[in-house]
PDB file of C-alpha atoms in Angstrom:
ATOM      1  CA  MET A 296       0.000   0.000   0.000  1.00  0.00           C
ATOM      2  CA  ARG A 297       1.395   3.392  -0.961  1.00  0.00           C
ATOM      3  CA  PRO A 298       1.923   5.811   1.959  1.00  0.00           C
ATOM      4  CA  LEU A 299      -0.804   8.308   2.829  1.00  0.00           C
ATOM      5  CA  ALA A 300      -0.884  11.658   4.599  1.00  0.00           C
ATOM      6  CA  VAL A 301      -3.475  14.343   5.212  1.00  0.00           C
ATOM      7  CA  ILE A 302      -2.565  18.008   5.562  1.00  0.00           C
ATOM      8  CA  GLY A 303      -4.881  20.805   6.638  1.00  0.00           C
ATOM      9  CA  ASN A 304      -7.630  21.858   8.999  1.00  0.00           C
ATOM     10  CA  VAL A 305      -8.252  20.053  12.281  1.00  0.00           C
ATOM     11  CA  ASN A 306     -10.632  21.690  14.722  1.00  0.00           C
ATOM     12  CA  VAL A 307     -13.332  20.917  17.275  1.00  0.00           C
ATOM     13  CA  ASP A 308     -16.921  20.220  16.192  1.00  0.00           C
ATOM     14  CA  LEU A 309     -19.819  20.518  18.616  1.00  0.00           C
ATOM     15  CA  ILE A 310     -22.860  18.977  16.938  1.00  0.00           C
ATOM     16  CA  LEU A 311     -26.352  19.783  18.219  1.00  0.00           C
ATOM     17  CA  GLY A 312     -29.794  19.022  16.826  1.00  0.00           C
ATOM     18  CA  PRO A 313     -32.011  18.453  15.097  1.00  0.00           C
ATOM     19  CA  ALA A 314     -33.509  21.928  15.235  1.00  0.00           C
ATOM     20  CA  ALA A 315     -36.642  22.956  13.347  1.00  0.00           C
ATOM     21  CA  PRO A 316     -37.903  25.536  12.910  1.00  0.00           C
ATOM     22  CA  TRP A 317     -35.030  27.925  13.584  1.00  0.00           C
ATOM     23  CA  PRO A 318     -35.651  29.406  17.071  1.00  0.00           C
ATOM     24  CA  LYS A 319     -36.556  33.026  17.593  1.00  0.00           C
ATOM     25  CA  ALA A 320     -33.945  35.339  19.088  1.00  0.00           C
ATOM     26  CA  GLY A 321     -33.942  35.298  22.887  1.00  0.00           C
ATOM     27  CA  THR A 322     -35.539  31.850  23.211  1.00  0.00           C
ATOM     28  CA  GLU A 323     -34.223  28.418  24.165  1.00  0.00           C
ATOM     29  CA  ILE A 324     -34.988  24.993  22.688  1.00  0.00           C
ATOM     30  CA  ILE A 325     -34.123  21.437  23.692  1.00  0.00           C
ATOM     31  CA  VAL A 326     -32.549  19.127  21.097  1.00  0.00           C
ATOM     32  CA  ASP A 327     -32.204  15.349  21.172  1.00  0.00           C
ATOM     33  CA  HIS A 328     -28.583  14.955  20.177  1.00  0.00           C
ATOM     34  CA  ASP A 329     -25.229  16.427  21.095  1.00  0.00           C
ATOM     35  CA  GLU A 330     -21.745  15.263  20.242  1.00  0.00           C
ATOM     36  CA  LEU A 331     -18.297  16.767  20.753  1.00  0.00           C
ATOM     37  CA  ARG A 332     -15.898  15.369  18.176  1.00  0.00           C
ATOM     38  CA  VAL A 333     -12.809  15.983  16.120  1.00  0.00           C
ATOM     39  CA  GLY A 334     -13.712  18.061  13.090  1.00  0.00           C
ATOM     40  CA  GLY A 335     -12.305  19.887  10.119  1.00  0.00           C
ATOM     41  CA  SER A 336     -11.835  18.286   6.734  1.00  0.00           C
ATOM     42  CA  ALA A 337      -8.388  16.908   7.565  1.00  0.00           C
ATOM     43  CA  GLY A 338      -9.558  15.756  10.986  1.00  0.00           C
ATOM     44  CA  ASN A 339     -12.613  13.956   9.606  1.00  0.00           C
ATOM     45  CA  SER A 340     -10.554  12.123   6.970  1.00  0.00           C
ATOM     46  CA  ALA A 341      -7.923  11.162   9.530  1.00  0.00           C
ATOM     47  CA  LEU A 342     -10.558   9.822  11.933  1.00  0.00           C
ATOM     48  CA  ALA A 343     -11.909   7.611   9.161  1.00  0.00           C
ATOM     49  CA  TRP A 344      -8.450   6.249   8.308  1.00  0.00           C
ATOM     50  CA  GLN A 345      -7.783   5.676  11.993  1.00  0.00           C
ATOM     51  CA  ALA A 346     -11.033   3.752  12.449  1.00  0.00           C
ATOM     52  CA  LEU A 347     -10.391   1.698   9.308  1.00  0.00           C
ATOM     53  CA  GLY A 348      -6.923   0.690  10.447  1.00  0.00           C
ATOM     54  CA  VAL A 349      -5.157   2.574   7.642  1.00  0.00           C
ATOM     55  CA  GLU A 350      -1.589   3.732   8.313  1.00  0.00           C
ATOM     56  CA  PHE A 351      -1.120   7.459   7.693  1.00  0.00           C
ATOM     57  CA  GLU A 352       0.449  10.705   8.851  1.00  0.00           C
ATOM     58  CA  ILE A 353      -1.401  13.917   9.617  1.00  0.00           C
ATOM     59  CA  ALA A 354       0.047  17.430   9.591  1.00  0.00           C
ATOM     60  CA  ALA A 355      -1.957  19.991  11.538  1.00  0.00           C
ATOM     61  CA  ASN A 356      -1.619  22.622  14.247  1.00  0.00           C
ATOM     62  CA  ILE A 357      -3.623  23.284  17.404  1.00  0.00           C
ATOM     63  CA  GLY A 358      -4.434  26.130  19.761  1.00  0.00           C
ATOM     64  CA  SER A 359      -2.968  26.541  23.233  1.00  0.00           C
ATOM     65  CA  ASP A 360      -6.098  25.652  25.189  1.00  0.00           C
ATOM     66  CA  GLN A 361      -7.927  22.598  26.496  1.00  0.00           C
ATOM     67  CA  PHE A 362      -9.517  21.970  23.096  1.00  0.00           C
ATOM     68  CA  GLY A 363      -6.081  21.877  21.495  1.00  0.00           C
ATOM     69  CA  ARG A 364      -4.872  19.316  24.002  1.00  0.00           C
ATOM     70  CA  TRP A 365      -8.024  17.274  23.446  1.00  0.00           C
ATOM     71  CA  LEU A 366      -7.480  17.234  19.669  1.00  0.00           C
ATOM     72  CA  ALA A 367      -3.885  16.093  20.110  1.00  0.00           C
ATOM     73  CA  GLU A 368      -4.956  13.285  22.432  1.00  0.00           C
ATOM     74  CA  ALA A 369      -7.401  12.010  19.807  1.00  0.00           C
ATOM     75  CA  PHE A 370      -4.513  11.195  17.457  1.00  0.00           C
ATOM     76  CA  GLY A 371      -1.966   9.935  19.965  1.00  0.00           C
ATOM     77  CA  HIS A 372       1.575   9.623  18.596  1.00  0.00           C
ATOM     78  CA  ARG A 373       0.554  11.126  15.246  1.00  0.00           C
ATOM     79  CA  SER A 374       0.092  14.541  16.889  1.00  0.00           C
ATOM     80  CA  ALA A 375       3.394  14.564  18.786  1.00  0.00           C
ATOM     81  CA  LYS A 376       4.998  17.111  16.422  1.00  0.00           C
ATOM     82  CA  TRP A 377       1.966  19.334  15.855  1.00  0.00           C
ATOM     83  CA  PRO A 378       2.880  22.990  16.475  1.00  0.00           C
ATOM     84  CA  VAL A 379       0.920  24.752  19.211  1.00  0.00           C
ATOM     85  CA  ARG A 380      -0.296  28.269  18.388  1.00  0.00           C
ATOM     86  CA  PRO A 381      -1.022  30.961  21.005  1.00  0.00           C
ATOM     87  CA  GLU A 382      -4.527  31.399  19.554  1.00  0.00           C
ATOM     88  CA  GLN A 383      -7.558  29.528  20.837  1.00  0.00           C
ATOM     89  CA  THR A 384      -8.456  26.340  18.976  1.00  0.00           C
ATOM     90  CA  THR A 385     -10.946  26.809  16.154  1.00  0.00           C
ATOM     91  CA  LEU A 386     -14.438  25.699  17.204  1.00  0.00           C
ATOM     92  CA  SER A 387     -17.368  24.881  14.929  1.00  0.00           C
ATOM     93  CA  VAL A 388     -20.878  24.536  16.325  1.00  0.00           C
ATOM     94  CA  GLY A 389     -22.978  22.561  13.862  1.00  0.00           C
ATOM     95  CA  ILE A 390     -26.760  22.705  14.128  1.00  0.00           C
ATOM     96  CA  THR A 391     -28.374  19.799  12.303  1.00  0.00           C
ATOM     97  CA  HIS A 392     -31.824  19.943  10.726  1.00  0.00           C
ATOM     98  CA  PRO A 393     -34.419  17.190  10.230  1.00  0.00           C
ATOM     99  CA  ASP A 394     -33.577  16.872   6.514  1.00  0.00           C
ATOM    100  CA  GLY A 395     -29.947  15.997   7.317  1.00  0.00           C
ATOM    101  CA  GLU A 396     -28.582  19.412   6.386  1.00  0.00           C
ATOM    102  CA  ARG A 397     -26.706  21.585   8.857  1.00  0.00           C
ATOM    103  CA  THR A 398     -25.724  25.146   9.752  1.00  0.00           C
ATOM    104  CA  PHE A 399     -22.255  26.022  11.095  1.00  0.00           C
ATOM    105  CA  PHE A 400     -21.027  28.784  13.393  1.00  0.00           C
ATOM    106  CA  THR A 401     -17.207  28.753  13.343  1.00  0.00           C
ATOM    107  CA  THR A 402     -14.499  30.790  15.073  1.00  0.00           C
ATOM    108  CA  ARG A 403     -11.295  31.651  13.203  1.00  0.00           C
ATOM    109  CA  GLY A 404      -9.060  30.360  16.004  1.00  0.00           C
ATOM    110  CA  HIS A 405      -5.749  28.679  15.196  1.00  0.00           C
ATOM    111  CA  LEU A 406      -6.369  27.512  11.622  1.00  0.00           C
ATOM    112  CA  PRO A 407      -5.205  30.633   9.716  1.00  0.00           C
ATOM    113  CA  ARG A 408      -1.739  30.252  11.257  1.00  0.00           C
ATOM    114  CA  PHE A 409      -1.132  26.730   9.881  1.00  0.00           C
ATOM    115  CA  SER A 410       1.995  27.042   7.717  1.00  0.00           C
ATOM    116  CA  LEU A 411       4.333  25.142   5.421  1.00  0.00           C
ATOM    117  CA  ALA A 412       6.835  24.930   8.271  1.00  0.00           C
ATOM    118  CA  ASP A 413       4.127  23.196  10.304  1.00  0.00           C
ATOM    119  CA  VAL A 414       3.742  20.647   7.499  1.00  0.00           C
ATOM    120  CA  PHE A 415       7.477  19.984   7.389  1.00  0.00           C
ATOM    121  CA  ALA A 416       7.518  19.560  11.173  1.00  0.00           C
ATOM    122  CA  VAL A 417       5.443  16.403  10.706  1.00  0.00           C
ATOM    123  CA  ILE A 418       5.767  15.079   7.158  1.00  0.00           C
ATOM    124  CA  ASP A 419       8.979  13.463   5.889  1.00  0.00           C
ATOM    125  CA  GLY A 420       9.033  13.831   2.111  1.00  0.00           C
ATOM    126  CA  GLU A 421      11.212  10.760   1.619  1.00  0.00           C
ATOM    127  CA  LYS A 422       8.906   8.536   3.683  1.00  0.00           C
ATOM    128  CA  LEU A 423       5.915   9.804   1.704  1.00  0.00           C
ATOM    129  CA  ARG A 424       7.696   9.463  -1.663  1.00  0.00           C
ATOM    130  CA  GLY A 425       5.485   7.718  -4.200  1.00  0.00           C
ATOM    131  CA  GLY A 426       2.446   8.165  -1.972  1.00  0.00           C
ATOM    132  CA  CYS A 427      -0.466  10.567  -1.719  1.00  0.00           C
ATOM    133  CA  ALA A 428      -1.064  13.710   0.332  1.00  0.00           C
ATOM    134  CA  LEU A 429      -4.668  14.805   0.863  1.00  0.00           C
ATOM    135  CA  LEU A 430      -4.609  18.621   1.005  1.00  0.00           C
ATOM    136  CA  CYS A 431      -7.642  20.108   2.768  1.00  0.00           C
ATOM    137  CA  GLY A 432      -9.110  23.398   3.915  1.00  0.00           C
ATOM    138  CA  GLY A 433      -7.341  25.758   1.548  1.00  0.00           C
ATOM    139  CA  PHE A 434      -9.728  28.602   2.321  1.00  0.00           C
ATOM    140  CA  LEU A 435      -9.135  28.351   6.077  1.00  0.00           C
ATOM    141  CA  THR A 436      -5.363  27.821   6.437  1.00  0.00           C
ATOM    142  CA  ASP A 437      -4.255  31.298   5.353  1.00  0.00           C
ATOM    143  CA  ASP A 438      -0.512  30.989   5.997  1.00  0.00           C
ATOM    144  CA  LEU A 439      -0.176  27.635   4.225  1.00  0.00           C
ATOM    145  CA  THR A 440      -2.422  28.692   1.349  1.00  0.00           C
ATOM    146  CA  ARG A 441      -0.085  31.588   0.585  1.00  0.00           C
ATOM    147  CA  GLN A 442       2.686  28.979   0.326  1.00  0.00           C
ATOM    148  CA  TYR A 443       0.826  26.490  -1.879  1.00  0.00           C
ATOM    149  CA  ASP A 444       3.255  27.004  -4.799  1.00  0.00           C
ATOM    150  CA  ALA A 445       6.155  25.968  -2.579  1.00  0.00           C
ATOM    151  CA  PHE A 446       4.113  23.055  -1.245  1.00  0.00           C
ATOM    152  CA  PHE A 447       3.387  21.774  -4.754  1.00  0.00           C
ATOM    153  CA  ASP A 448       7.064  22.166  -5.669  1.00  0.00           C
ATOM    154  CA  TRP A 449       8.002  20.055  -2.656  1.00  0.00           C
ATOM    155  CA  ALA A 450       5.382  17.396  -3.468  1.00  0.00           C
ATOM    156  CA  GLU A 451       6.520  17.145  -7.082  1.00  0.00           C
ATOM    157  CA  SER A 452      10.170  16.842  -6.035  1.00  0.00           C
ATOM    158  CA  HIS A 453       9.253  13.815  -3.894  1.00  0.00           C
ATOM    159  CA  ASP A 454       6.828  12.238  -6.391  1.00  0.00           C
ATOM    160  CA  ILE A 455       3.935  12.785  -3.978  1.00  0.00           C
ATOM    161  CA  ALA A 456       0.489  12.874  -5.586  1.00  0.00           C
ATOM    162  CA  VAL A 457      -1.596  15.726  -4.189  1.00  0.00           C
ATOM    163  CA  ALA A 458      -5.315  15.033  -3.749  1.00  0.00           C
ATOM    164  CA  LEU A 459      -7.091  18.377  -3.393  1.00  0.00           C
ATOM    165  CA  ASP A 460     -10.296  19.131  -1.483  1.00  0.00           C
ATOM    166  CA  THR A 461     -10.519  22.858  -0.838  1.00  0.00           C
ATOM    167  CA  GLY A 462     -13.727  22.892   1.156  1.00  0.00           C
ATOM    168  CA  TRP A 463     -16.220  25.733   0.904  1.00  0.00           C
ATOM    169  CA  PRO A 464     -14.920  29.336   0.717  1.00  0.00           C
ATOM    170  CA  LEU A 465     -16.254  31.518   3.513  1.00  0.00           C
ATOM    171  CA  ASP A 466     -17.118  34.244   1.006  1.00  0.00           C
ATOM    172  CA  GLY A 467     -18.540  31.827  -1.563  1.00  0.00           C
ATOM    173  CA  TRP A 468     -17.334  30.822  -5.011  1.00  0.00           C
ATOM    174  CA  THR A 469     -16.229  34.219  -6.179  1.00  0.00           C
ATOM    175  CA  GLU A 470     -14.248  34.479  -9.410  1.00  0.00           C
ATOM    176  CA  GLN A 471     -11.121  35.030  -7.318  1.00  0.00           C
ATOM    177  CA  ASN A 472     -11.724  31.825  -5.347  1.00  0.00           C
ATOM    178  CA  CYS A 473     -12.517  29.896  -8.526  1.00  0.00           C
ATOM    179  CA  ALA A 474      -9.321  31.151 -10.169  1.00  0.00           C
ATOM    180  CA  ALA A 475      -7.244  30.142  -7.144  1.00  0.00           C
ATOM    181  CA  THR A 476      -8.804  26.670  -7.104  1.00  0.00           C
ATOM    182  CA  ARG A 477      -8.195  26.175 -10.830  1.00  0.00           C
ATOM    183  CA  ALA A 478      -4.535  27.069 -10.288  1.00  0.00           C
ATOM    184  CA  TRP A 479      -4.227  24.528  -7.459  1.00  0.00           C
ATOM    185  CA  LEU A 480      -5.974  21.850  -9.504  1.00  0.00           C
ATOM    186  CA  SER A 481      -3.537  22.405 -12.360  1.00  0.00           C
ATOM    187  CA  ARG A 482      -0.848  21.003 -10.053  1.00  0.00           C
ATOM    188  CA  SER A 483      -2.912  18.263  -8.354  1.00  0.00           C
ATOM    189  CA  ARG A 484      -3.130  14.658  -9.477  1.00  0.00           C
ATOM    190  CA  ILE A 485      -6.504  14.008  -7.840  1.00  0.00           C
ATOM    191  CA  ALA A 486      -9.482  16.355  -7.509  1.00  0.00           C
ATOM    192  CA  LEU A 487     -12.077  15.526  -4.848  1.00  0.00           C
ATOM    193  CA  LEU A 488     -14.993  17.884  -5.458  1.00  0.00           C
ATOM    194  CA  ASN A 489     -18.680  17.967  -4.733  1.00  0.00           C
ATOM    195  CA  GLU A 490     -21.205  18.626  -7.466  1.00  0.00           C
ATOM    196  CA  VAL A 491     -21.630  22.353  -6.797  1.00  0.00           C
ATOM    197  CA  GLU A 492     -17.871  22.882  -6.720  1.00  0.00           C
ATOM    198  CA  SER A 493     -17.252  21.022  -9.970  1.00  0.00           C
ATOM    199  CA  THR A 494     -20.063  22.662 -11.941  1.00  0.00           C
ATOM    200  CA  THR A 495     -19.177  26.113 -10.595  1.00  0.00           C
ATOM    201  CA  LEU A 496     -15.485  25.775 -11.445  1.00  0.00           C
ATOM    202  CA  ALA A 497     -16.211  24.456 -14.918  1.00  0.00           C
ATOM    203  CA  GLY A 498     -19.141  26.752 -15.633  1.00  0.00           C
ATOM    204  CA  ILE A 499     -21.000  23.670 -16.892  1.00  0.00           C
ATOM    205  CA  ALA A 500     -24.252  22.424 -15.354  1.00  0.00           C
ATOM    206  CA  ASP A 501     -23.783  18.744 -16.165  1.00  0.00           C
ATOM    207  CA  PRO A 502     -21.457  17.149 -13.549  1.00  0.00           C
ATOM    208  CA  ILE A 503     -19.970  14.615 -15.991  1.00  0.00           C
ATOM    209  CA  GLU A 504     -19.090  17.275 -18.544  1.00  0.00           C
ATOM    210  CA  ALA A 505     -17.851  19.513 -15.744  1.00  0.00           C
ATOM    211  CA  ALA A 506     -15.547  16.735 -14.541  1.00  0.00           C
ATOM    212  CA  ARG A 507     -14.210  16.227 -18.063  1.00  0.00           C
ATOM    213  CA  HIS A 508     -13.580  19.954 -18.403  1.00  0.00           C
ATOM    214  CA  ILE A 509     -11.676  20.076 -15.094  1.00  0.00           C
ATOM    215  CA  SER A 510      -9.685  16.982 -16.050  1.00  0.00           C
ATOM    216  CA  SER A 511      -8.516  18.664 -19.246  1.00  0.00           C
ATOM    217  CA  HIS A 512      -6.864  21.409 -17.178  1.00  0.00           C
ATOM    218  CA  MET A 513      -5.071  19.057 -14.772  1.00  0.00           C
ATOM    219  CA  PRO A 514      -1.812  17.117 -15.246  1.00  0.00           C
ATOM    220  CA  GLN A 515      -1.892  14.172 -17.639  1.00  0.00           C
ATOM    221  CA  GLY A 516      -3.254  11.066 -15.922  1.00  0.00           C
ATOM    222  CA  ALA A 517      -5.127  13.021 -13.237  1.00  0.00           C
ATOM    223  CA  ILE A 518      -8.319  11.712 -11.618  1.00  0.00           C
ATOM    224  CA  VAL A 519     -11.365  13.918 -11.082  1.00  0.00           C
ATOM    225  CA  VAL A 520     -13.976  12.763  -8.561  1.00  0.00           C
ATOM    226  CA  VAL A 521     -17.372  14.415  -8.159  1.00  0.00           C
ATOM    227  CA  LYS A 522     -19.178  13.532  -4.926  1.00  0.00           C
ATOM    228  CA  ARG A 523     -22.949  13.677  -5.402  1.00  0.00           C
ATOM    229  CA  GLY A 524     -24.280  12.809  -1.936  1.00  0.00           C
ATOM    230  CA  PRO A 525     -27.339  10.524  -2.146  1.00  0.00           C
ATOM    231  CA  ASP A 526     -26.804  10.267  -5.912  1.00  0.00           C
ATOM    232  CA  GLY A 527     -23.462   8.510  -5.441  1.00  0.00           C
ATOM    233  CA  ALA A 528     -20.260   9.590  -7.145  1.00  0.00           C
ATOM    234  CA  ILE A 529     -18.644   9.810 -10.548  1.00  0.00           C
ATOM    235  CA  ALA A 530     -15.026   9.981 -11.652  1.00  0.00           C
ATOM    236  CA  ILE A 531     -12.990  10.585 -14.767  1.00  0.00           C
ATOM    237  CA  GLY A 532     -10.052   8.205 -14.567  1.00  0.00           C
ATOM    238  CA  ALA A 533      -6.455   8.566 -15.659  1.00  0.00           C
ATOM    239  CA  ASP A 534      -7.445   6.946 -18.958  1.00  0.00           C
ATOM    240  CA  GLY A 535     -10.256   9.466 -19.501  1.00  0.00           C
ATOM    241  CA  GLN A 536     -12.963   6.863 -18.913  1.00  0.00           C
ATOM    242  CA  LEU A 537     -16.044   7.550 -16.800  1.00  0.00           C
ATOM    243  CA  ALA A 538     -16.783   5.545 -13.664  1.00  0.00           C
ATOM    244  CA  THR A 539     -20.000   5.934 -11.699  1.00  0.00           C
ATOM    245  CA  VAL A 540     -21.573   4.380  -8.609  1.00  0.00           C
ATOM    246  CA  THR A 541     -24.834   4.832  -6.751  1.00  0.00           C
ATOM    247  CA  ALA A 542     -25.002   5.401  -2.996  1.00  0.00           C
ATOM    248  CA  PRO A 543     -26.714   3.027  -0.559  1.00  0.00           C
ATOM    249  CA  ILE A 544     -30.089   4.178   0.716  1.00  0.00           C
ATOM    250  CA  VAL A 545     -29.682   4.999   4.414  1.00  0.00           C
ATOM    251  CA  ALA A 546     -31.520   6.822   7.180  1.00  0.00           C
ATOM    252  CA  VAL A 547     -29.382   9.919   7.702  1.00  0.00           C
ATOM    253  CA  VAL A 548     -28.342  10.949  11.209  1.00  0.00           C
ATOM    254  CA  ASP A 549     -26.130  13.822  10.120  1.00  0.00           C
ATOM    255  CA  THR A 550     -24.112  14.540   6.985  1.00  0.00           C
ATOM    256  CA  ILE A 551     -21.301  16.486   8.642  1.00  0.00           C
ATOM    257  CA  GLY A 552     -17.970  15.345   7.217  1.00  0.00           C
ATOM    258  CA  ALA A 553     -19.531  12.956   4.690  1.00  0.00           C
ATOM    259  CA  GLY A 554     -17.310  14.185   1.862  1.00  0.00           C
ATOM    260  CA  ASP A 555     -14.215  13.968   4.059  1.00  0.00           C
ATOM    261  CA  VAL A 556     -14.992  10.366   4.985  1.00  0.00           C
ATOM    262  CA  PHE A 557     -15.532   9.603   1.296  1.00  0.00           C
ATOM    263  CA  ASN A 558     -12.081  11.065   0.565  1.00  0.00           C
ATOM    264  CA  ALA A 559     -10.443   8.832   3.155  1.00  0.00           C
ATOM    265  CA  ALA A 560     -12.038   5.592   1.971  1.00  0.00           C
ATOM    266  CA  PHE A 561     -11.514   6.442  -1.706  1.00  0.00           C
ATOM    267  CA  LEU A 562      -7.816   7.214  -1.239  1.00  0.00           C
ATOM    268  CA  ALA A 563      -7.237   4.170   0.959  1.00  0.00           C
ATOM    269  CA  ALA A 564      -8.571   1.965  -1.834  1.00  0.00           C
ATOM    270  CA  LEU A 565      -6.602   3.884  -4.466  1.00  0.00           C
ATOM    271  CA  ALA A 566      -3.407   3.458  -2.441  1.00  0.00           C
ATOM    272  CA  LYS A 567      -3.923  -0.301  -2.770  1.00  0.00           C
ATOM    273  CA  ASP A 568      -4.228   0.066  -6.551  1.00  0.00           C
ATOM    274  CA  GLU A 569      -7.864  -0.995  -6.585  1.00  0.00           C
ATOM    275  CA  PRO A 570      -9.812  -0.227  -9.782  1.00  0.00           C
ATOM    276  CA  LEU A 571     -11.386   3.221  -9.900  1.00  0.00           C
ATOM    277  CA  ILE A 572     -14.914   1.809  -9.639  1.00  0.00           C
ATOM    278  CA  SER A 573     -13.916  -0.013  -6.440  1.00  0.00           C
ATOM    279  CA  CYS A 574     -12.431   3.178  -5.009  1.00  0.00           C
ATOM    280  CA  LEU A 575     -15.686   5.036  -5.694  1.00  0.00           C
ATOM    281  CA  ARG A 576     -17.665   2.225  -4.137  1.00  0.00           C
ATOM    282  CA  ALA A 577     -15.472   2.289  -1.029  1.00  0.00           C
ATOM    283  CA  GLY A 578     -15.983   6.017  -0.657  1.00  0.00           C
ATOM    284  CA  THR A 579     -19.761   5.921  -1.006  1.00  0.00           C
ATOM    285  CA  GLU A 580     -20.240   2.896   1.238  1.00  0.00           C
ATOM    286  CA  VAL A 581     -18.043   4.111   4.097  1.00  0.00           C
ATOM    287  CA  ALA A 582     -19.459   7.650   3.944  1.00  0.00           C
ATOM    288  CA  SER A 583     -23.023   6.307   3.872  1.00  0.00           C
ATOM    289  CA  ARG A 584     -22.354   4.213   6.949  1.00  0.00           C
ATOM    290  CA  ALA A 585     -20.773   7.150   8.774  1.00  0.00           C
ATOM    291  CA  ILE A 586     -23.702   9.520   8.211  1.00  0.00           C
ATOM    292  CA  SER A 587     -26.296   6.919   9.249  1.00  0.00           C
ATOM    293  CA  THR A 588     -24.821   5.644  12.534  1.00  0.00           C
ATOM    294  CA  LEU A 589     -24.760   7.054  16.061  1.00  0.00           C
ATOM    295  CA  PRO A 590     -22.190   6.877  17.503  1.00  0.00           C
ATOM    296  CA  ARG A 591     -20.529   7.219  14.113  1.00  0.00           C
ATOM    297  CA  SER A 592     -19.174   4.016  12.603  1.00  0.00           C
ATOM    298  CA  TYR A 593     -17.088   3.551   9.475  1.00  0.00           C
ATOM    299  CA  GLY A 594     -17.358  -0.182   8.921  1.00  0.00           C
ATOM    300  CA  ASP A 595     -14.594  -2.145   7.225  1.00  0.00           C
ATOM    301  CA  PRO A 596     -14.021  -1.563   3.486  1.00  0.00           C
ATOM    302  CA  THR A 597     -12.165  -4.881   3.240  1.00  0.00           C
ATOM    303  CA  SER A 598     -15.490  -6.616   3.833  1.00  0.00           C
ATOM    304  CA  ARG A 599     -17.146  -5.075   0.780  1.00  0.00           C
ATOM    305  CA  GLN A 600     -18.793  -7.537  -1.515  1.00  0.00           C
ATOM    306  CA  GLU A 601     -18.250  -6.907  -5.223  1.00  0.00           C
ATOM    307  CA  PRO A 602     -21.463  -7.115  -7.255  1.00  0.00           C
ATOM    308  CA  GLN A 603     -22.046 -10.332  -9.109  1.00  0.00           C
ATOM    309  CA  SER A 604     -21.785 -10.119 -12.889  1.00  0.00           C
TER     310      SER A 604
END
């Protein structure tokens, strides 16, 4: 199995809900569910790998408070070299709704100060050579994002495939944010996008055509994945061929981190050189299990049954 690493945003998620309708100002409501858990795109993917028994490294930073210490404890030895920032740890409060959607209230906290030096404090380029680095949270990690060109140079010099998932820009998909993402994708070997992201970046409403358009602007042999939630996922492979899978029908508990869990399972299968269709199936199945279980469970992708021909 090729080595794996995830680089980016790790923060604290406090999940509450479901809440409907939205309460009036000055009132109080009681909800049925609360959960304090590791969050952030990088954190969610790492938790999935950890639960699935996948070996990996994770580069992140933390704040100098009790939440920062709690995040470090969640990853044991993997967090030993994480830099500690004087800021408070970034906190996201997620309010879930009966339809499975959610609303976030997030503090800036420590994430903007995550830097390339912080990455190098954890990740050994030679150990990761020939492997894959999942790069997350580009619109939240300000210091590192300004150094993305240097990061891509480093990855290319060590033959490390970058899998990019930017997350959602706080100010939306402005032309500036789209242009920045296109530039990052031009140096990434794997794109892990949701349907809105892919169609917005391509300016094409059809997700398959959008994926093809994005693929044409990435390095030769790149893979473009479009995550479509309950509609499954599609991908344009290194050979230009389309792969598509449907998602299992599940009763949703909450969808927070679903795309991040998909990323983890997809890349774990890809690191074992499984066919693209199997990688998509791993992503959809593990993500579907995660969003439909409480406490959250990820299952075991090695137990997947291939469909009979």
